[in-house]
Amino acid sequence: MSLLTLNNIEVVYDSVFLAVKGVSIEVPDGGLVALLGANGAGKSTILKVISGLLKPERGLVTRGQVRFAGEDILALDPPERVRRGLVHVLEGRRVFEHLTPEENLLAATSMHRDRARIRQLVDEMFSLFPRLAERNKAKAGYLSGGEQQMLAIARALMTQPKLILLDEPSLGLAPFLVDEIFDTIRRINAESGTAVLLVEQNAVAALDVAQSAYLIEQGRIVMSGTAEVLKSNPDIQQAYLGGS
Ligand code: ATP
């Protein structure tokens, strides 16, 4: 069954610039879907439409529907969408730099009152990301880029989402950390059944973990299908996988 459906979404920035041109996307329940494309193609904008973070004074959804778990959510504000199980990890590892990893995780728990449950969730995050447990004495500002990215993902998972939106989690990371991040994304999806919509410029790594993918160019979906089919497509190989 489809968990998230975008139908014919159009976004206009500053009243003039058509950044997203009739985009339709589906994320199945428990699926891992990649949204690929070059810089400026419209990927982050689409994630903001889904989580509700598009600033109305800059950008507007001028057409289309967003359905999540059977409900039309376009009129809901971002916290209401989080409560329904939809969470967005923005590009650029935004953590609270002056707080420890654990304090960062606790900052995401205002919706839980049950202290034992909160403790259990923090422990789950530390077992999913052992590196964060090891670094728990340090303020998050002193963590490496990869550790901060993991913390940003862990903080989002504290809300126990049905769907997590990840914007360029591998950006700026050393290659061995890129592998680790993608492995973690695969585990989050496989072990807890959390659906993932993954925005990436790193098409090779994204197509290795995703089940299906969409390719966006200049605000339009130009190709979609299973990860296998996209990986073997000659145009994709040429433009995004470094030829072969
Ligand atoms: P990137 O990987 O660089 O984030 P992207 O595929 O996520 O690229 P978007 O950030 O969605 O692309 O941007 C799509 C287009 O919309 C770009 O041309 C960008 O310049 C423009 N745009 C993005 N945000 C705004 C904004 N707040 N106001 C005006 N134009 C914007």
mmCIF file of C-alpha atoms and ligand atoms in Angstrom:
data_model
loop_
_atom_site.group_PDB
_atom_site.id
_atom_site.type_symbol
_atom_site.label_atom_id
_atom_site.label_comp_id
_atom_site.label_asym_id
_atom_site.label_seq_id
_atom_site.Cartn_x
_atom_site.Cartn_y
_atom_site.Cartn_z
ATOM 1 C CA MET A 1 0.000 0.000 0.000
ATOM 2 C CA SER A 2 1.130 3.529 -0.656
ATOM 3 C CA LEU A 3 2.171 5.479 2.454
ATOM 4 C CA LEU A 4 2.955 8.755 0.693
ATOM 5 C CA THR A 5 1.515 9.953 -2.606
ATOM 6 C CA LEU A 6 2.402 13.193 -4.317
ATOM 7 C CA ASN A 7 0.066 13.931 -7.164
ATOM 8 C CA ASN A 8 0.945 16.502 -9.799
ATOM 9 C CA ILE A 9 2.699 18.909 -7.396
ATOM 10 C CA GLU A 10 3.701 22.308 -8.692
ATOM 11 C CA VAL A 11 5.782 24.847 -6.733
ATOM 12 C CA VAL A 12 6.353 28.479 -7.586
ATOM 13 C CA TYR A 13 9.090 30.512 -5.834
ATOM 14 C CA ASP A 14 8.810 34.276 -5.479
ATOM 15 C CA SER A 15 5.593 34.272 -7.543
ATOM 16 C CA VAL A 16 7.547 33.727 -10.756
ATOM 17 C CA PHE A 17 9.913 30.767 -10.730
ATOM 18 C CA LEU A 18 8.350 27.374 -11.450
ATOM 19 C CA ALA A 19 10.708 25.097 -9.473
ATOM 20 C CA VAL A 20 8.582 21.927 -9.440
ATOM 21 C CA LYS A 21 6.500 21.139 -12.519
ATOM 22 C CA GLY A 22 3.773 18.577 -11.925
ATOM 23 C CA VAL A 23 5.637 15.976 -9.888
ATOM 24 C CA SER A 24 4.002 12.693 -8.849
ATOM 25 C CA ILE A 25 5.821 10.340 -6.466
ATOM 26 C CA GLU A 26 4.858 7.317 -4.392
ATOM 27 C CA VAL A 27 6.515 5.813 -1.352
ATOM 28 C CA PRO A 28 5.086 2.423 -0.375
ATOM 29 C CA ASP A 29 4.576 1.454 3.260
ATOM 30 C CA GLY A 30 8.009 0.381 4.515
ATOM 31 C CA GLY A 31 9.687 1.270 1.203
ATOM 32 C CA LEU A 32 13.063 2.860 0.538
ATOM 33 C CA VAL A 33 12.800 5.242 -2.399
ATOM 34 C CA ALA A 34 15.504 7.515 -3.824
ATOM 35 C CA LEU A 35 14.978 10.880 -5.469
ATOM 36 C CA LEU A 36 17.987 11.592 -7.652
ATOM 37 C CA GLY A 37 19.072 14.579 -9.652
ATOM 38 C CA ALA A 38 21.635 17.323 -10.101
ATOM 39 C CA ASN A 39 22.080 20.469 -8.067
ATOM 40 C CA GLY A 40 19.057 22.724 -8.248
ATOM 41 C CA ALA A 41 16.778 20.123 -9.867
ATOM 42 C CA GLY A 42 14.114 20.606 -7.200
ATOM 43 C CA LYS A 43 14.785 17.716 -4.801
ATOM 44 C CA SER A 44 14.958 19.734 -1.567
ATOM 45 C CA THR A 45 11.891 21.690 -2.578
ATOM 46 C CA ILE A 46 9.915 18.467 -2.952
ATOM 47 C CA LEU A 47 10.969 17.316 0.523
ATOM 48 C CA LYS A 48 9.862 20.677 1.940
ATOM 49 C CA VAL A 49 6.472 20.279 0.269
ATOM 50 C CA ILE A 50 6.108 16.889 1.978
ATOM 51 C CA SER A 51 7.168 18.047 5.463
ATOM 52 C CA GLY A 52 5.447 21.427 5.224
ATOM 53 C CA LEU A 53 8.641 23.496 5.488
ATOM 54 C CA LEU A 54 8.164 25.499 2.330
ATOM 55 C CA LYS A 55 7.991 29.115 3.490
ATOM 56 C CA PRO A 56 4.712 30.528 2.184
ATOM 57 C CA GLU A 57 6.223 33.981 1.649
ATOM 58 C CA ARG A 58 8.883 32.516 -0.695
ATOM 59 C CA GLY A 59 7.387 29.438 -2.251
ATOM 60 C CA LEU A 60 3.869 28.156 -2.781
ATOM 61 C CA VAL A 61 2.374 24.850 -3.773
ATOM 62 C CA THR A 62 0.147 26.078 -6.560
ATOM 63 C CA ARG A 63 -1.215 22.718 -7.678
ATOM 64 C CA GLY A 64 -1.475 19.084 -6.616
ATOM 65 C CA GLN A 65 -2.085 16.905 -3.569
ATOM 66 C CA VAL A 66 0.034 15.276 -0.876
ATOM 67 C CA ARG A 67 -1.521 12.261 0.829
ATOM 68 C CA PHE A 68 0.103 10.555 3.792
ATOM 69 C CA ALA A 69 -1.333 7.419 5.408
ATOM 70 C CA GLY A 70 -4.605 7.981 3.597
ATOM 71 C CA GLU A 71 -5.001 11.628 4.602
ATOM 72 C CA ASP A 72 -4.613 14.856 2.637
ATOM 73 C CA ILE A 73 -1.887 16.675 4.626
ATOM 74 C CA LEU A 74 -1.142 19.755 2.542
ATOM 75 C CA ALA A 75 -2.985 22.068 4.944
ATOM 76 C CA LEU A 76 -1.261 20.690 8.075
ATOM 77 C CA ASP A 77 1.665 22.537 9.678
ATOM 78 C CA PRO A 78 5.035 20.742 10.137
ATOM 79 C CA PRO A 79 4.535 19.706 13.808
ATOM 80 C CA GLU A 80 1.175 18.160 12.937
ATOM 81 C CA ARG A 81 2.876 16.175 10.177
ATOM 82 C CA VAL A 82 5.565 15.004 12.640
ATOM 83 C CA ARG A 83 2.807 13.797 14.980
ATOM 84 C CA ARG A 84 1.374 11.764 12.111
ATOM 85 C CA GLY A 85 4.742 10.093 11.589
ATOM 86 C CA LEU A 86 6.477 12.185 8.956
ATOM 87 C CA VAL A 87 9.892 13.617 9.797
ATOM 88 C CA HIS A 88 12.432 15.546 7.712
ATOM 89 C CA VAL A 89 16.215 15.543 8.192
ATOM 90 C CA LEU A 90 17.362 18.702 6.470
ATOM 91 C CA GLU A 91 20.513 18.999 4.403
ATOM 92 C CA GLY A 92 23.601 19.994 6.371
ATOM 93 C CA ARG A 93 23.627 18.122 9.704
ATOM 94 C CA ARG A 94 21.700 20.518 11.855
ATOM 95 C CA VAL A 95 22.385 19.510 15.436
ATOM 96 C CA PHE A 96 22.401 21.516 18.660
ATOM 97 C CA GLU A 97 26.145 22.145 18.837
ATOM 98 C CA HIS A 98 26.273 23.042 22.520
ATOM 99 C CA LEU A 99 24.413 19.941 23.661
ATOM 100 C CA THR A 100 25.738 16.396 24.001
ATOM 101 C CA PRO A 101 24.392 13.690 21.680
ATOM 102 C CA GLU A 102 22.020 12.463 24.395
ATOM 103 C CA GLU A 103 20.744 15.985 25.081
ATOM 104 C CA ASN A 104 20.175 16.385 21.346
ATOM 105 C CA LEU A 105 18.088 13.214 21.341
ATOM 106 C CA LEU A 106 16.104 14.301 24.389
ATOM 107 C CA ALA A 107 15.352 17.625 22.704
ATOM 108 C CA ALA A 108 13.241 15.697 20.191
ATOM 109 C CA THR A 109 11.032 14.061 22.793
ATOM 110 C CA SER A 110 8.646 16.794 23.929
ATOM 111 C CA MET A 111 5.805 14.700 22.581
ATOM 112 C CA HIS A 112 6.565 11.754 24.894
ATOM 113 C CA ARG A 113 5.745 12.009 28.583
ATOM 114 C CA ASP A 114 6.743 8.473 29.473
ATOM 115 C CA ARG A 115 10.293 8.682 30.872
ATOM 116 C CA ALA A 116 10.927 4.940 30.675
ATOM 117 C CA ARG A 117 9.940 4.952 27.013
ATOM 118 C CA ILE A 118 12.229 7.932 26.348
ATOM 119 C CA ARG A 119 15.133 6.092 28.018
ATOM 120 C CA GLN A 120 14.394 3.043 25.889
ATOM 121 C CA LEU A 121 14.377 5.134 22.699
ATOM 122 C CA VAL A 122 17.700 6.800 23.587
ATOM 123 C CA ASP A 123 19.184 3.353 24.224
ATOM 124 C CA GLU A 124 17.841 2.124 20.882
ATOM 125 C CA MET A 125 19.514 5.080 19.137
ATOM 126 C CA PHE A 126 22.808 4.382 20.886
ATOM 127 C CA SER A 127 22.688 0.762 19.804
ATOM 128 C CA LEU A 128 21.834 1.775 16.227
ATOM 129 C CA PHE A 129 24.648 4.370 16.294
ATOM 130 C CA PRO A 130 27.294 3.029 18.737
ATOM 131 C CA ARG A 131 29.635 5.832 17.705
ATOM 132 C CA LEU A 132 27.239 8.363 19.258
ATOM 133 C CA ALA A 133 27.278 6.496 22.559
ATOM 134 C CA GLU A 134 31.083 6.550 22.520
ATOM 135 C CA ARG A 135 31.077 10.290 21.895
ATOM 136 C CA ASN A 136 28.371 11.126 24.423
ATOM 137 C CA LYS A 137 30.700 13.160 26.650
ATOM 138 C CA ALA A 138 31.411 15.629 23.851
ATOM 139 C CA LYS A 139 29.255 18.517 22.755
ATOM 140 C CA ALA A 140 27.759 17.828 19.327
ATOM 141 C CA GLY A 141 29.729 20.725 17.818
ATOM 142 C CA TYR A 142 32.912 18.700 18.374
ATOM 143 C CA LEU A 143 31.636 15.592 16.580
ATOM 144 C CA SER A 144 32.882 14.792 13.083
ATOM 145 C CA GLY A 145 30.670 15.515 10.096
ATOM 146 C CA GLY A 146 29.612 11.885 9.849
ATOM 147 C CA GLU A 147 28.786 11.695 13.541
ATOM 148 C CA GLN A 148 26.708 14.863 13.307
ATOM 149 C CA GLN A 149 24.822 13.405 10.358
ATOM 150 C CA MET A 150 24.120 10.259 12.360
ATOM 151 C CA LEU A 151 22.944 12.380 15.281
ATOM 152 C CA ALA A 152 20.591 14.346 13.031
ATOM 153 C CA ILE A 153 19.102 11.072 11.766
ATOM 154 C CA ALA A 154 18.887 9.601 15.278
ATOM 155 C CA ARG A 155 17.115 12.716 16.562
ATOM 156 C CA ALA A 156 14.529 12.376 13.810
ATOM 157 C CA LEU A 157 14.053 8.684 14.627
ATOM 158 C CA MET A 158 13.242 9.597 18.245
ATOM 159 C CA THR A 159 9.834 10.716 16.946
ATOM 160 C CA GLN A 160 9.234 7.113 15.775
ATOM 161 C CA PRO A 161 8.293 8.111 12.244
ATOM 162 C CA LYS A 162 6.485 6.030 9.650
ATOM 163 C CA LEU A 163 8.474 7.909 7.004
ATOM 164 C CA ILE A 164 11.806 9.705 7.263
ATOM 165 C CA LEU A 165 12.854 12.222 4.600
ATOM 166 C CA LEU A 166 16.638 12.416 4.231
ATOM 167 C CA ASP A 167 18.186 15.306 2.311
ATOM 168 C CA GLU A 168 21.692 14.496 1.022
ATOM 169 C CA PRO A 169 22.906 12.540 4.051
ATOM 170 C CA SER A 170 26.226 11.746 2.362
ATOM 171 C CA LEU A 171 27.089 15.325 1.429
ATOM 172 C CA GLY A 172 30.629 16.295 2.393
ATOM 173 C CA LEU A 173 31.458 13.036 4.166
ATOM 174 C CA ALA A 174 34.643 10.986 3.789
ATOM 175 C CA PRO A 175 34.069 7.901 1.592
ATOM 176 C CA PHE A 176 34.190 5.351 4.444
ATOM 177 C CA LEU A 177 31.558 7.360 6.313
ATOM 178 C CA VAL A 178 29.387 7.517 3.214
ATOM 179 C CA ASP A 179 29.317 3.706 3.206
ATOM 180 C CA GLU A 180 28.470 3.669 6.899
ATOM 181 C CA ILE A 181 25.623 6.168 6.515
ATOM 182 C CA PHE A 182 24.071 4.216 3.627
ATOM 183 C CA ASP A 183 24.415 0.969 5.538
ATOM 184 C CA THR A 184 22.633 2.578 8.488
ATOM 185 C CA ILE A 185 19.840 3.851 6.236
ATOM 186 C CA ARG A 186 19.360 0.350 4.880
ATOM 187 C CA ARG A 187 19.220 -1.050 8.432
ATOM 188 C CA ILE A 188 16.724 1.559 9.648
ATOM 189 C CA ASN A 189 14.469 0.564 6.776
ATOM 190 C CA ALA A 190 14.976 -3.194 7.056
ATOM 191 C CA GLU A 191 14.896 -3.580 10.835
ATOM 192 C CA SER A 192 12.158 -1.175 11.880
ATOM 193 C CA GLY A 193 10.164 -0.988 8.651
ATOM 194 C CA THR A 194 10.484 2.818 8.634
ATOM 195 C CA ALA A 195 9.900 4.043 5.105
ATOM 196 C CA VAL A 196 12.627 6.296 3.671
ATOM 197 C CA LEU A 197 12.592 8.922 0.943
ATOM 198 C CA LEU A 198 16.229 9.614 0.216
ATOM 199 C CA VAL A 199 17.376 12.661 -1.747
ATOM 200 C CA GLU A 200 20.848 12.155 -3.177
ATOM 201 C CA GLN A 201 23.321 13.357 -5.734
ATOM 202 C CA ASN A 202 25.338 10.211 -5.037
ATOM 203 C CA ALA A 203 23.288 8.058 -7.393
ATOM 204 C CA VAL A 204 25.557 5.019 -7.198
ATOM 205 C CA ALA A 205 25.218 4.629 -3.448
ATOM 206 C CA ALA A 206 21.533 5.575 -3.398
ATOM 207 C CA LEU A 207 20.599 3.006 -6.071
ATOM 208 C CA ASP A 208 22.448 0.350 -4.089
ATOM 209 C CA VAL A 209 20.188 0.758 -1.047
ATOM 210 C CA ALA A 210 16.902 1.905 -2.622
ATOM 211 C CA GLN A 211 14.190 -0.365 -3.975
ATOM 212 C CA SER A 212 12.963 2.210 -6.464
ATOM 213 C CA ALA A 213 13.945 5.677 -7.607
ATOM 214 C CA TYR A 214 12.881 8.794 -9.422
ATOM 215 C CA LEU A 215 15.135 11.006 -11.477
ATOM 216 C CA ILE A 216 14.325 14.700 -11.535
ATOM 217 C CA GLU A 217 15.656 17.283 -13.963
ATOM 218 C CA GLN A 218 14.672 20.946 -13.850
ATOM 219 C CA GLY A 219 11.612 20.332 -11.723
ATOM 220 C CA ARG A 220 10.268 17.386 -13.718
ATOM 221 C CA ILE A 221 10.430 13.633 -13.143
ATOM 222 C CA VAL A 222 12.152 12.338 -16.264
ATOM 223 C CA MET A 223 12.551 8.696 -15.261
ATOM 224 C CA SER A 224 11.369 6.299 -12.574
ATOM 225 C CA GLY A 225 11.422 2.587 -11.844
ATOM 226 C CA THR A 226 13.052 -0.080 -9.738
ATOM 227 C CA ALA A 227 16.623 0.582 -8.653
ATOM 228 C CA GLU A 228 17.780 -2.324 -10.852
ATOM 229 C CA VAL A 229 16.161 -0.901 -13.969
ATOM 230 C CA LEU A 230 17.526 2.591 -13.361
ATOM 231 C CA LYS A 231 21.027 1.287 -12.652
ATOM 232 C CA SER A 232 21.141 -0.446 -16.003
ATOM 233 C CA ASN A 233 19.717 2.473 -17.960
ATOM 234 C CA PRO A 234 22.410 3.814 -20.340
ATOM 235 C CA ASP A 235 21.369 7.465 -19.925
ATOM 236 C CA ILE A 236 21.567 7.209 -16.141
ATOM 237 C CA GLN A 237 24.905 5.420 -16.369
ATOM 238 C CA GLN A 238 26.264 8.136 -18.588
ATOM 239 C CA ALA A 239 25.014 11.126 -16.624
ATOM 240 C CA TYR A 240 24.941 9.917 -13.018
ATOM 241 C CA LEU A 241 26.948 6.731 -12.609
ATOM 242 C CA GLY A 242 30.131 7.857 -14.331
ATOM 243 C CA GLY A 243 29.563 5.765 -17.467
ATOM 244 C CA SER A 244 30.543 2.097 -17.674
HETATM 245 P P1 ATP B 1 20.412 21.093 -4.117
HETATM 246 O O1 ATP B 1 21.012 19.759 -4.205
HETATM 247 O O2 ATP B 1 21.306 22.195 -4.534
HETATM 248 O O3 ATP B 1 19.695 21.365 -2.825
HETATM 249 P P2 ATP B 1 17.840 20.602 -5.253
HETATM 250 O O4 ATP B 1 17.632 19.617 -6.344
HETATM 251 O O5 ATP B 1 17.475 20.183 -3.887
HETATM 252 O O6 ATP B 1 19.315 21.096 -5.279
HETATM 253 P P3 ATP B 1 16.168 22.879 -4.783
HETATM 254 O O7 ATP B 1 16.946 23.356 -3.619
HETATM 255 O O8 ATP B 1 14.858 22.263 -4.558
HETATM 256 O O9 ATP B 1 17.038 21.896 -5.672
HETATM 257 O O10 ATP B 1 15.983 24.107 -5.792
HETATM 258 C C1 ATP B 1 15.238 24.023 -6.985
HETATM 259 C C2 ATP B 1 15.270 25.379 -7.675
HETATM 260 O O11 ATP B 1 14.536 26.322 -6.875
HETATM 261 C C3 ATP B 1 16.649 25.960 -7.837
HETATM 262 O O12 ATP B 1 16.701 26.623 -9.077
HETATM 263 C C4 ATP B 1 16.788 26.944 -6.704
HETATM 264 O O13 ATP B 1 17.629 28.012 -7.042
HETATM 265 C C5 ATP B 1 15.349 27.428 -6.528
HETATM 266 N N1 ATP B 1 15.061 27.776 -5.131
HETATM 267 C C6 ATP B 1 15.258 26.977 -4.051
HETATM 268 N N2 ATP B 1 14.873 27.602 -2.909
HETATM 269 C C7 ATP B 1 14.432 28.821 -3.271
HETATM 270 C C8 ATP B 1 13.898 29.948 -2.549
HETATM 271 N N3 ATP B 1 13.740 29.910 -1.231
HETATM 272 N N4 ATP B 1 13.556 31.039 -3.268
HETATM 273 C C9 ATP B 1 13.710 31.077 -4.610
HETATM 274 N N5 ATP B 1 14.192 30.070 -5.351
HETATM 275 C C10 ATP B 1 14.562 28.945 -4.695
#
